[in-house]
JSON list of C-alpha atoms in Angstrom, two decimals:
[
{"chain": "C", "resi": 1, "resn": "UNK", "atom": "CA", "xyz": [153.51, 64.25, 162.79]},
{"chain": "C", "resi": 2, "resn": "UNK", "atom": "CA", "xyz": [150.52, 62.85, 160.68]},
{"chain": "C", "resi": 3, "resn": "UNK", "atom": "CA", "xyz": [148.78, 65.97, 160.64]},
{"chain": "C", "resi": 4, "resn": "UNK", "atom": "CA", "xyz": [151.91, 67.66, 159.96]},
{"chain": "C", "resi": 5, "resn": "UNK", "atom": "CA", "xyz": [152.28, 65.44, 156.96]},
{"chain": "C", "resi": 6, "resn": "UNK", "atom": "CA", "xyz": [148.96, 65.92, 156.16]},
{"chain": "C", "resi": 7, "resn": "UNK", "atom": "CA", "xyz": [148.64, 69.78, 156.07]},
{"chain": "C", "resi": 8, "resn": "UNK", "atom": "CA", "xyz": [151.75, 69.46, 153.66]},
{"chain": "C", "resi": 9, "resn": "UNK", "atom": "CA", "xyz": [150.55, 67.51, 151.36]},
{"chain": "C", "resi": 10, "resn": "UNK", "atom": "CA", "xyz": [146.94, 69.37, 151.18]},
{"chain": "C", "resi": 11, "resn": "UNK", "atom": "CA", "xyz": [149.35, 72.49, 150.27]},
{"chain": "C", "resi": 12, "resn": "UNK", "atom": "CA", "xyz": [151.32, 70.74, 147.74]},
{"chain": "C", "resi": 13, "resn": "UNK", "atom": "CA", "xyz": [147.64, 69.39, 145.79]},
{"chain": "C", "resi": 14, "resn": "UNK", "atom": "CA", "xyz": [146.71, 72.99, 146.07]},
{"chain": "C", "resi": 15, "resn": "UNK", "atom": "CA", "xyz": [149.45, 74.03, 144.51]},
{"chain": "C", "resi": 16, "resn": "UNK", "atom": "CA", "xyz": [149.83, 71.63, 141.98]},
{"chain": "C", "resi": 17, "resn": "UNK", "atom": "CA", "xyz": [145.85, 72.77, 140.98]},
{"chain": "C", "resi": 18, "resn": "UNK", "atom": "CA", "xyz": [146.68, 76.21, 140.76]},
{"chain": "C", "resi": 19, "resn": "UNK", "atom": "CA", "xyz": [149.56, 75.77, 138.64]},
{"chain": "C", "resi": 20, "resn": "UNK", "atom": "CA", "xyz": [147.22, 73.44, 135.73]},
{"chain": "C", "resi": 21, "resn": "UNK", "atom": "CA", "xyz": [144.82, 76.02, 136.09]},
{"chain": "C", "resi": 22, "resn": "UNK", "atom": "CA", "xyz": [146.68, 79.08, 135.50]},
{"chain": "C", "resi": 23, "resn": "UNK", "atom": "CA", "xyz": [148.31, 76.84, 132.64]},
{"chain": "C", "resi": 24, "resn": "UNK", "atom": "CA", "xyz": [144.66, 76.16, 131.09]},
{"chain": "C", "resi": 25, "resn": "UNK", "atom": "CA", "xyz": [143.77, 79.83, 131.28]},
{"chain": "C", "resi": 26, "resn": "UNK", "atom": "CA", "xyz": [147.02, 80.73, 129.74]},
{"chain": "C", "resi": 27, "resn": "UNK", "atom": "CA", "xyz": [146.08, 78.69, 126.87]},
{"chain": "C", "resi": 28, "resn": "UNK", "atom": "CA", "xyz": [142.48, 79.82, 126.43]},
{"chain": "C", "resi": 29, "resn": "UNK", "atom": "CA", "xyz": [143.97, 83.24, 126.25]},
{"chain": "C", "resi": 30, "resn": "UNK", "atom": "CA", "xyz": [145.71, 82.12, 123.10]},
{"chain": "C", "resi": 31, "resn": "UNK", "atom": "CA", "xyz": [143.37, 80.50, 121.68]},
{"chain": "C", "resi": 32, "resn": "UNK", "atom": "CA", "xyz": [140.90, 83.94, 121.54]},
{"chain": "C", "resi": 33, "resn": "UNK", "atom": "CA", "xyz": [143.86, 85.79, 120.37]},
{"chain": "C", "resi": 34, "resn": "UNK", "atom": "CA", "xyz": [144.66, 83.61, 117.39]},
{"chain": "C", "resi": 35, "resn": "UNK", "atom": "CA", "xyz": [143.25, 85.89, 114.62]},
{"chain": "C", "resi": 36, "resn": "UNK", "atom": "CA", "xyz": [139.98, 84.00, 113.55]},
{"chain": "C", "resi": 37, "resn": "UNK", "atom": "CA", "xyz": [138.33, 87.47, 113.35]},
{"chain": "C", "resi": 38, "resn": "UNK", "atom": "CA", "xyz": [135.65, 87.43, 115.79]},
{"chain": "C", "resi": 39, "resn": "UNK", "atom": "CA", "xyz": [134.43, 89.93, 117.86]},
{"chain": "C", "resi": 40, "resn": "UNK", "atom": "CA", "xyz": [136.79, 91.77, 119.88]},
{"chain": "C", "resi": 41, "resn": "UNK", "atom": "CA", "xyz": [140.05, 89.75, 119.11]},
{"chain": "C", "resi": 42, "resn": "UNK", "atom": "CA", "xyz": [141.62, 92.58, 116.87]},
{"chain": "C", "resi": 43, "resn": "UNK", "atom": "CA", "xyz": [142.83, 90.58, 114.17]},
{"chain": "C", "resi": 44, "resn": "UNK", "atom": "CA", "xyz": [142.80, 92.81, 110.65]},
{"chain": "C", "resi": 45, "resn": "UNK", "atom": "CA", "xyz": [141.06, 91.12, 107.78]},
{"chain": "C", "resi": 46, "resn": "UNK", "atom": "CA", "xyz": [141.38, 94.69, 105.68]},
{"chain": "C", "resi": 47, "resn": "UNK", "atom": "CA", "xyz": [143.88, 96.51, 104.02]},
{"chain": "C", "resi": 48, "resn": "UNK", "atom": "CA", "xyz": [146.23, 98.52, 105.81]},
{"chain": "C", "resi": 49, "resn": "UNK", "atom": "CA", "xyz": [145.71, 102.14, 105.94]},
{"chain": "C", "resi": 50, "resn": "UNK", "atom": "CA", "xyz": [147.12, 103.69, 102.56]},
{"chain": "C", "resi": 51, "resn": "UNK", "atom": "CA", "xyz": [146.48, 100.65, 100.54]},
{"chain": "C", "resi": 52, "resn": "UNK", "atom": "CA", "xyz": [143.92, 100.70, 97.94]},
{"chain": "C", "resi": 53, "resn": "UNK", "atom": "CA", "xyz": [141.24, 98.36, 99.33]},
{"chain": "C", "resi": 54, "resn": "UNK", "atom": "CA", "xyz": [141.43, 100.71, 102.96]},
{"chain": "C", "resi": 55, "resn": "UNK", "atom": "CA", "xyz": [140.40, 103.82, 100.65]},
{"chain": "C", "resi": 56, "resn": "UNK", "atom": "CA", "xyz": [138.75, 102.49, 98.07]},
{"chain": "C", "resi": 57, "resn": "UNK", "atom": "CA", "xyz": [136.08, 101.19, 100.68]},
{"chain": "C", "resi": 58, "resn": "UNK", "atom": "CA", "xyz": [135.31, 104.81, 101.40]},
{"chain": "C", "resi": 59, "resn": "UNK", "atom": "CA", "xyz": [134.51, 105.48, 97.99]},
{"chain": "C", "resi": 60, "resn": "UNK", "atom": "CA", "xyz": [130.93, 107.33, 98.04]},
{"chain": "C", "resi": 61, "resn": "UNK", "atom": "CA", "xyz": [128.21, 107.74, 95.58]},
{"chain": "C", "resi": 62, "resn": "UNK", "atom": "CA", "xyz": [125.78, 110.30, 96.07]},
{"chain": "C", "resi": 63, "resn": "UNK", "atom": "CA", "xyz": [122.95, 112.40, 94.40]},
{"chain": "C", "resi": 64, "resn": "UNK", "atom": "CA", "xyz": [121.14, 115.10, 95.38]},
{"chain": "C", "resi": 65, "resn": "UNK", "atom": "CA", "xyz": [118.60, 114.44, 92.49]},
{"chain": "C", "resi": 66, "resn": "UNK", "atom": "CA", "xyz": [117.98, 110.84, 93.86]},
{"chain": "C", "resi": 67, "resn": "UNK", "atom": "CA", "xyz": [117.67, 109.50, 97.59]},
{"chain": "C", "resi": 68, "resn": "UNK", "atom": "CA", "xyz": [119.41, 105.72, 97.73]},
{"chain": "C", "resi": 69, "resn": "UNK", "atom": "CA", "xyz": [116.48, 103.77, 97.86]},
{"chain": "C", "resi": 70, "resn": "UNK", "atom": "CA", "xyz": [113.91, 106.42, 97.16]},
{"chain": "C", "resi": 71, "resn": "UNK", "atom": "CA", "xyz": [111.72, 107.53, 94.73]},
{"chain": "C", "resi": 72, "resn": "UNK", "atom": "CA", "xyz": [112.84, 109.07, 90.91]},
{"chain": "C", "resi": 73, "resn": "UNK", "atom": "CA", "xyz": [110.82, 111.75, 90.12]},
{"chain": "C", "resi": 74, "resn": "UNK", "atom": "CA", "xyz": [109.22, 112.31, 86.60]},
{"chain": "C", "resi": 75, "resn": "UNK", "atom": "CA", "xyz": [111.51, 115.13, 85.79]},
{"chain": "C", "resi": 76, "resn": "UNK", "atom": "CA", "xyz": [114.35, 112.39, 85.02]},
{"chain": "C", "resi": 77, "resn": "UNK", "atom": "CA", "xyz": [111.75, 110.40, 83.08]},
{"chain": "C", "resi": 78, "resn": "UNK", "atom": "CA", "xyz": [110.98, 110.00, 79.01]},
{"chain": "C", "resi": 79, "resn": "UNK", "atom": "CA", "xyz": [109.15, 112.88, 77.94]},
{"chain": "C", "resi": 80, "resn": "UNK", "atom": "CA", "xyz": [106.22, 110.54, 76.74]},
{"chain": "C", "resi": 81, "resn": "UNK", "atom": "CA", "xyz": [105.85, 110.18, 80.78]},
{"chain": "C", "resi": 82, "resn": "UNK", "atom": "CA", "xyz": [105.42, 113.54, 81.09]},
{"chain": "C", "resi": 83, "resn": "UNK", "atom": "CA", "xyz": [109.20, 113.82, 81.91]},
{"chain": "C", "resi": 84, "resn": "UNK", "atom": "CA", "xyz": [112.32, 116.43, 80.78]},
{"chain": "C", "resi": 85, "resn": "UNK", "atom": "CA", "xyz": [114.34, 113.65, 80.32]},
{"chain": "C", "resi": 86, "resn": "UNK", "atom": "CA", "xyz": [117.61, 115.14, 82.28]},
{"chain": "C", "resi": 87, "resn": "UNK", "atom": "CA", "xyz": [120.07, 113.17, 83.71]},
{"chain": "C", "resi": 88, "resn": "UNK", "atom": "CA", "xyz": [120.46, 113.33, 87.65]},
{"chain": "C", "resi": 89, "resn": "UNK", "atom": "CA", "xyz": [123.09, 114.85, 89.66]},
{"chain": "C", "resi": 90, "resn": "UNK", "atom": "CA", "xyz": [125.92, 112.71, 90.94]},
{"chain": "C", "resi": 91, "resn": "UNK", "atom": "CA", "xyz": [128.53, 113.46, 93.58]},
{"chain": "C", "resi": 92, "resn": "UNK", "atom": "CA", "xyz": [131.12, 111.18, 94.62]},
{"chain": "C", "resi": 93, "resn": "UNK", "atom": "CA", "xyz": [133.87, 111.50, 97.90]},
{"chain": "C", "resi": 94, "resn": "UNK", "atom": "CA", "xyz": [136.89, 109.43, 99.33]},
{"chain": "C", "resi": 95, "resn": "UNK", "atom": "CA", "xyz": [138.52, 108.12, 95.78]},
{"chain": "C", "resi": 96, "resn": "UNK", "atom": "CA", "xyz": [140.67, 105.26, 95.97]},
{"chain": "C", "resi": 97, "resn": "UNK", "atom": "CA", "xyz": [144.71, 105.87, 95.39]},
{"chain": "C", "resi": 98, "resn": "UNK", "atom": "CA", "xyz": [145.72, 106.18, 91.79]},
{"chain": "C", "resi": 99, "resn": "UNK", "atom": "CA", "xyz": [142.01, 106.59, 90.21]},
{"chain": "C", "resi": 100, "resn": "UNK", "atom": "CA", "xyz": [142.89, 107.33, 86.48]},
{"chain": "C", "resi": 101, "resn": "UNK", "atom": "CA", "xyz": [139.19, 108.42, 84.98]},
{"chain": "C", "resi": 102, "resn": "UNK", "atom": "CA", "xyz": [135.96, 107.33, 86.14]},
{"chain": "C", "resi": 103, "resn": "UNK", "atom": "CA", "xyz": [132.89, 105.65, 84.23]},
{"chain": "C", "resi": 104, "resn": "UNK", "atom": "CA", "xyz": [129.13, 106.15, 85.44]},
{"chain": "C", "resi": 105, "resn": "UNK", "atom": "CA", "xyz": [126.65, 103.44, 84.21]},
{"chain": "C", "resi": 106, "resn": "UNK", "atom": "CA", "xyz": [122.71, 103.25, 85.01]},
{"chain": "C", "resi": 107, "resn": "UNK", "atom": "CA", "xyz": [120.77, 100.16, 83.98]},
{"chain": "C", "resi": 108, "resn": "UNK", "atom": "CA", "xyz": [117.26, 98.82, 84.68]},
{"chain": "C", "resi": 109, "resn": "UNK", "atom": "CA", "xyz": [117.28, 94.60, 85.38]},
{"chain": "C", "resi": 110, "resn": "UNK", "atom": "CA", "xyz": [113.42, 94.75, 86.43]},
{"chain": "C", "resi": 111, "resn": "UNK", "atom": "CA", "xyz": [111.06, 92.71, 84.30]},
{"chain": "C", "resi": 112, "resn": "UNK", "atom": "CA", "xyz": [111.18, 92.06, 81.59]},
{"chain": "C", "resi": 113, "resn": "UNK", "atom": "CA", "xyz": [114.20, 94.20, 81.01]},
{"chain": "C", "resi": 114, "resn": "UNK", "atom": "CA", "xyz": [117.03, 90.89, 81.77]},
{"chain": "C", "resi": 115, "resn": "UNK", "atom": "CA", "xyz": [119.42, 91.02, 84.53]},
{"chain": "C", "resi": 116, "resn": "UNK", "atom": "CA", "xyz": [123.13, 91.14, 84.57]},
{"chain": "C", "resi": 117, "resn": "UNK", "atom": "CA", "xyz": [124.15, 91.98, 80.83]},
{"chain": "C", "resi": 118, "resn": "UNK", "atom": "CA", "xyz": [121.18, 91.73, 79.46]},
{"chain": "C", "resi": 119, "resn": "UNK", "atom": "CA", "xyz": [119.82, 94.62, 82.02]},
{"chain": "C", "resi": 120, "resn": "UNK", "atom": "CA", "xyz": [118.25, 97.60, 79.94]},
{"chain": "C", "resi": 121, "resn": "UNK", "atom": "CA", "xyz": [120.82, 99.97, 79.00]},
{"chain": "C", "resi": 122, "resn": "UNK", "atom": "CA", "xyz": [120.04, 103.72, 80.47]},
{"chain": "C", "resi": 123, "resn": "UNK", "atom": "CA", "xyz": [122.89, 105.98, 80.76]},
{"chain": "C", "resi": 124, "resn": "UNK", "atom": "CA", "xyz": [126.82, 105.25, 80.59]},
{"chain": "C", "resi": 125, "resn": "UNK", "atom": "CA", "xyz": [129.34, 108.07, 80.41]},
{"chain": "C", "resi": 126, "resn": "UNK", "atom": "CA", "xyz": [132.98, 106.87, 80.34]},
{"chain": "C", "resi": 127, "resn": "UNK", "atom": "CA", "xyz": [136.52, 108.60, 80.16]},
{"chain": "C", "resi": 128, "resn": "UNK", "atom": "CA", "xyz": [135.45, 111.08, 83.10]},
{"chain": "C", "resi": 129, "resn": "UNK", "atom": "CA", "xyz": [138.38, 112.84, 84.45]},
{"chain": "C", "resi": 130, "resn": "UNK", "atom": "CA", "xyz": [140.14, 112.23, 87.72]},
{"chain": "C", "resi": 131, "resn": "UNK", "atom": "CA", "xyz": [139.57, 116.04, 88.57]},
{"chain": "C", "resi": 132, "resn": "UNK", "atom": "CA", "xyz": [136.03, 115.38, 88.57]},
{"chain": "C", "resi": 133, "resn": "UNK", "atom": "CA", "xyz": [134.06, 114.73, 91.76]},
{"chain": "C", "resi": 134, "resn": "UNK", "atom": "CA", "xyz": [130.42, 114.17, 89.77]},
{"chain": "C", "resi": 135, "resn": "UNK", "atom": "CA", "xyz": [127.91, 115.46, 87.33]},
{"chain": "C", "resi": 136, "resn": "UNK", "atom": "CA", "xyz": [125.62, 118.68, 87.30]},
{"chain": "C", "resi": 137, "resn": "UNK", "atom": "CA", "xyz": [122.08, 117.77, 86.63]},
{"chain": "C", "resi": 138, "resn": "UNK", "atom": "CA", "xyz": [121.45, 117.59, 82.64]},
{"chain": "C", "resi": 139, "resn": "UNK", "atom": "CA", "xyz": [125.29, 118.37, 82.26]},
{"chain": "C", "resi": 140, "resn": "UNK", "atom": "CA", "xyz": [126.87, 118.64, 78.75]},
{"chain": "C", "resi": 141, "resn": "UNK", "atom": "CA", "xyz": [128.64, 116.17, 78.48]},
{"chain": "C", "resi": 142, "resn": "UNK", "atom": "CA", "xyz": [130.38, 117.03, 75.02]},
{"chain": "C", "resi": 143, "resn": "UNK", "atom": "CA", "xyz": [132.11, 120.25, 77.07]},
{"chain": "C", "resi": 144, "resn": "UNK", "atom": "CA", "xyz": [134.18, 117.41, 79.67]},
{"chain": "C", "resi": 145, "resn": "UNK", "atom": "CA", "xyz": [137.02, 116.68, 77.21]},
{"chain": "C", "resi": 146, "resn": "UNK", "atom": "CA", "xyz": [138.11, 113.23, 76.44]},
{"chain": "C", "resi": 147, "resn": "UNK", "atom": "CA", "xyz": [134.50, 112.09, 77.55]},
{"chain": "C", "resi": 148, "resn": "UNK", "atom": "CA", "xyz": [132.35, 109.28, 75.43]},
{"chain": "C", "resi": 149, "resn": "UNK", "atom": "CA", "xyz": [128.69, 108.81, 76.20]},
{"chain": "C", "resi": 150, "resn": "UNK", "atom": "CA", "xyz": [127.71, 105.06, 75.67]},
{"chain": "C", "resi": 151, "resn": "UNK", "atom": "CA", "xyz": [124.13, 104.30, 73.80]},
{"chain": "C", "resi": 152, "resn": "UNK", "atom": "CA", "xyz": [121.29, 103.66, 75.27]},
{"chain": "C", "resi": 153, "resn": "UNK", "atom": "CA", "xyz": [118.48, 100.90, 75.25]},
{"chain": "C", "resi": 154, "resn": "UNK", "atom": "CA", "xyz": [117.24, 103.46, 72.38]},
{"chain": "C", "resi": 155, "resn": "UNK", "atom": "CA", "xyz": [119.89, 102.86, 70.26]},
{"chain": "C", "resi": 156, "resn": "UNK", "atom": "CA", "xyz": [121.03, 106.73, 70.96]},
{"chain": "C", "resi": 157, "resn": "UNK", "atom": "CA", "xyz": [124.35, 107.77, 72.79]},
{"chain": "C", "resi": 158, "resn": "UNK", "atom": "CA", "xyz": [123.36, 109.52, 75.98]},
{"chain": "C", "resi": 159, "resn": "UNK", "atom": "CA", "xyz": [120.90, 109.84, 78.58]},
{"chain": "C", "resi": 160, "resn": "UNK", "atom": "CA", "xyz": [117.32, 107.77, 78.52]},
{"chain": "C", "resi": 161, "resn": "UNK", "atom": "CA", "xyz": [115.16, 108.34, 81.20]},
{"chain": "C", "resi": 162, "resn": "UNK", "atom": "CA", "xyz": [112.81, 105.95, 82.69]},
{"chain": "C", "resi": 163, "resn": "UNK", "atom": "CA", "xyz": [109.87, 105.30, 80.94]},
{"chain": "C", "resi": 164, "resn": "UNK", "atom": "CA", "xyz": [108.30, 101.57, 82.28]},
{"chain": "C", "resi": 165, "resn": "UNK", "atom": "CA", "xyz": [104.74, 100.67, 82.11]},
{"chain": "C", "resi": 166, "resn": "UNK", "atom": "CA", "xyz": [104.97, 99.36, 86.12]},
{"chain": "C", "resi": 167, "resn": "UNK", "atom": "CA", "xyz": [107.51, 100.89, 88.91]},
{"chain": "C", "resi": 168, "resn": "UNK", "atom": "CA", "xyz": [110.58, 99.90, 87.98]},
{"chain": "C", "resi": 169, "resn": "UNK", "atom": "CA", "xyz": [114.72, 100.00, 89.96]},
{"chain": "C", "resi": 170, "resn": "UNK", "atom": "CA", "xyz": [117.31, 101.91, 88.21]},
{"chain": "C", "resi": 171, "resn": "UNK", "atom": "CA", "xyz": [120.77, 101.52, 90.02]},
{"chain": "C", "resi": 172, "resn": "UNK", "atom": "CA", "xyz": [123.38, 104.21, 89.27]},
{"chain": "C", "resi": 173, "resn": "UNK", "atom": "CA", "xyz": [126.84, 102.90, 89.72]},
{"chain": "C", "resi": 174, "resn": "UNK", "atom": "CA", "xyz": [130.84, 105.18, 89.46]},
{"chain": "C", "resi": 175, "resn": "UNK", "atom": "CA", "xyz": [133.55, 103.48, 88.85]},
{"chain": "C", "resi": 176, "resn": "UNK", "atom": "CA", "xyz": [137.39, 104.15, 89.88]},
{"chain": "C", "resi": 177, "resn": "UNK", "atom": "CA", "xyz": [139.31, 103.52, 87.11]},
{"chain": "C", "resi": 178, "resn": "UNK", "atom": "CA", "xyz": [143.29, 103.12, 87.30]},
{"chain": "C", "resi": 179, "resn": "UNK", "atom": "CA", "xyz": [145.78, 104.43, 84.57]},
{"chain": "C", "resi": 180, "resn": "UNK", "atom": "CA", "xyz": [145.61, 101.17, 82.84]},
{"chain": "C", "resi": 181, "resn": "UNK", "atom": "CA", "xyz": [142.01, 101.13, 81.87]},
{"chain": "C", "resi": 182, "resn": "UNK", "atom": "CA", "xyz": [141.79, 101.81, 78.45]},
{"chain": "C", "resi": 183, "resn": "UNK", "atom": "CA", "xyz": [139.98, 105.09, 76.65]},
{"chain": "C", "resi": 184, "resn": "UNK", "atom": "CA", "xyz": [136.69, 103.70, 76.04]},
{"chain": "C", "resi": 185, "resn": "UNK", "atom": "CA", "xyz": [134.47, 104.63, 72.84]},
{"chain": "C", "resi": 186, "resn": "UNK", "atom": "CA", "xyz": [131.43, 106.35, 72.55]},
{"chain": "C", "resi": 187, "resn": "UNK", "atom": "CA", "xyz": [128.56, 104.00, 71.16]},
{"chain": "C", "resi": 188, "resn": "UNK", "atom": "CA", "xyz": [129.95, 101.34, 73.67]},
{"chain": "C", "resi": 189, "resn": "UNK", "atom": "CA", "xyz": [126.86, 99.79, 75.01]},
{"chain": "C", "resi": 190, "resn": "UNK", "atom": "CA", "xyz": [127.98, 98.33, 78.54]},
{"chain": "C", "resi": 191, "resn": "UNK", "atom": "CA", "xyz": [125.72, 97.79, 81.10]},
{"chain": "C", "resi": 192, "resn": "UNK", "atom": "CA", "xyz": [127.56, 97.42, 84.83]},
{"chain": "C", "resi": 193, "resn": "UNK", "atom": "CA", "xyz": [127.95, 93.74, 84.58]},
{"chain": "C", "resi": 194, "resn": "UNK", "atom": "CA", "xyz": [129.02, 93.88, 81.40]},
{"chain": "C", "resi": 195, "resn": "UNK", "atom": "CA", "xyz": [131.26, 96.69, 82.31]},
{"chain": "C", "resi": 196, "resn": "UNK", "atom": "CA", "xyz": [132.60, 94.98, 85.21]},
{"chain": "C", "resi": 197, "resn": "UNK", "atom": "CA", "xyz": [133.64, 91.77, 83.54]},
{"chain": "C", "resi": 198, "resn": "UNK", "atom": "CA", "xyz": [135.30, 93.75, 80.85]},
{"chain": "C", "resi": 199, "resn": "UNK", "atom": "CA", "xyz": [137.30, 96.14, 82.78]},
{"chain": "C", "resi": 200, "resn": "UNK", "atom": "CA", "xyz": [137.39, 94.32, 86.07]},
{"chain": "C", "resi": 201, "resn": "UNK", "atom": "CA", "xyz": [141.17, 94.39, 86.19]},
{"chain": "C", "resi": 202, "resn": "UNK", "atom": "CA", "xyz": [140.89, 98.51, 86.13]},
{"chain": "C", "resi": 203, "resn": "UNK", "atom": "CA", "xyz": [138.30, 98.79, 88.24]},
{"chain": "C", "resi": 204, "resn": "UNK", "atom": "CA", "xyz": [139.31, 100.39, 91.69]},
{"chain": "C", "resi": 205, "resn": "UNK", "atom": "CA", "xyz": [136.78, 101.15, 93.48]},
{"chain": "C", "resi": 206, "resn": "UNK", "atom": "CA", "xyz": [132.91, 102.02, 93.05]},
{"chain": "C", "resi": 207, "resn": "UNK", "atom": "CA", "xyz": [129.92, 102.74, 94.63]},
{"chain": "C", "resi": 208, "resn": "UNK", "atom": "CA", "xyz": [126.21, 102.25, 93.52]},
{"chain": "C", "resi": 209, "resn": "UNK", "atom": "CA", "xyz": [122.68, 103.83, 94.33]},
{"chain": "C", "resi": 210, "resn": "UNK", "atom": "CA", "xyz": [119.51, 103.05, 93.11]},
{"chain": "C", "resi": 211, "resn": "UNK", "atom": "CA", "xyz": [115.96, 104.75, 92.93]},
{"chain": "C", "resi": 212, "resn": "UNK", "atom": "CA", "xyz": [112.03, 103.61, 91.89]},
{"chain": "C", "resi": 213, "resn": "UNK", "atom": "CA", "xyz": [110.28, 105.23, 89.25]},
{"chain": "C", "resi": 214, "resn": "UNK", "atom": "CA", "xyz": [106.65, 104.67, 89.41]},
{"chain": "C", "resi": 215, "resn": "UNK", "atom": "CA", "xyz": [105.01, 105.81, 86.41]}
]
């Protein structure tokens, strides 16, 4: 009878630990599903797909005249560097939903050029069409209508290539513009901090590269 009694209640504290267990694990399994983002729980912390922060984050620059990273050659440099003084080719893929016009701005923030707005000014073209998906090498830009060329650390509108007296970073960035963005004028003199505090509320999407000019 006592071991009777016995083997029952053994059975009935094995139970009873099986069933907190099973509780606890339930729990834990929550707990990892709770959205906090980490690895392997699924939670979402973009947009959803067909919302302008999903597309806009496969927004591409690219250039065939200059690697990301890479050297500039002097054939985009000031002619006192030996240079043609040409503006690059740019190519850009995967706008963002509703792009407008798009704005391309180089600037220089290496010593003792300054850095955010006070970077030196090298190249801005603004009002580009939405058709466009970049710029020919040395393209004219007075044939793309509605287009403004901003001036340069020169004082002139247009293109200035590198000309530094060390190796220097030049960082090309496009911007997305939407339809409120405002037609911009030429002469502006924006460099892409200053052009991003100014027009932040426009800006879309964008995507930067940057080269090394080594005189």
């Amino acid at each position: 009878m006592g071991s009777s009694e016995s083997r029952g209640g053994l059975m009935i504290k094995r139970r009873f630990i099986f069933i907190v267990s099973l509780a606890a694990a339930v729990l834990m399994a929550q707990g990892c599903g709770s959205g906090d983002g980490g690895p392997g729980t699924g939670a979402d912390t973009g947009s959803a797909p067909g919302e302008t922060g999903s597309v806009a984050a496969s927004f591409s620059l690219t250039s065939a005249s200059i690697d990301s990273g890479g050297a500039i050659s002097k054939k985009y440099a000031c002619e006192s560097e030996g240079g043609s003084d040409i503006s690059p080719q740019l190519g850009w893929t995967g706008p963002p939903a509703g792009v407008a016009a798009y704005a391309v701005i180089m600037d220089d923030e290496t010593p003792p050029c300054g850095k955010g707005a006070s970077a030196c000014m090298h190249w801005s073209v603004f009002n580009i069409p939405a058709d466009k998906t970049g710029l020919a090498e040395g393209e004219d830009m007075s044939a793309i209508g509605g287009v403004a060329l901003g001036r340069n650390y020169t004082g002139a509108n247009g293109y200035a290539g590198p000309c530094p007296p060390s190796p220097h970073v030049y960082k090309i960035t496009v911007y997305a513009l939407s339809g409120d963005a405002p037609v911009i004028k030429a002469g502006e003199a924006y460099t892409r901090a200053g052009f991003e505090a100014a027009f932040a509320r426009s800006i879309i999407g964008s995507d930067t590269i940057e080269g090394t000019y080594s005189p």
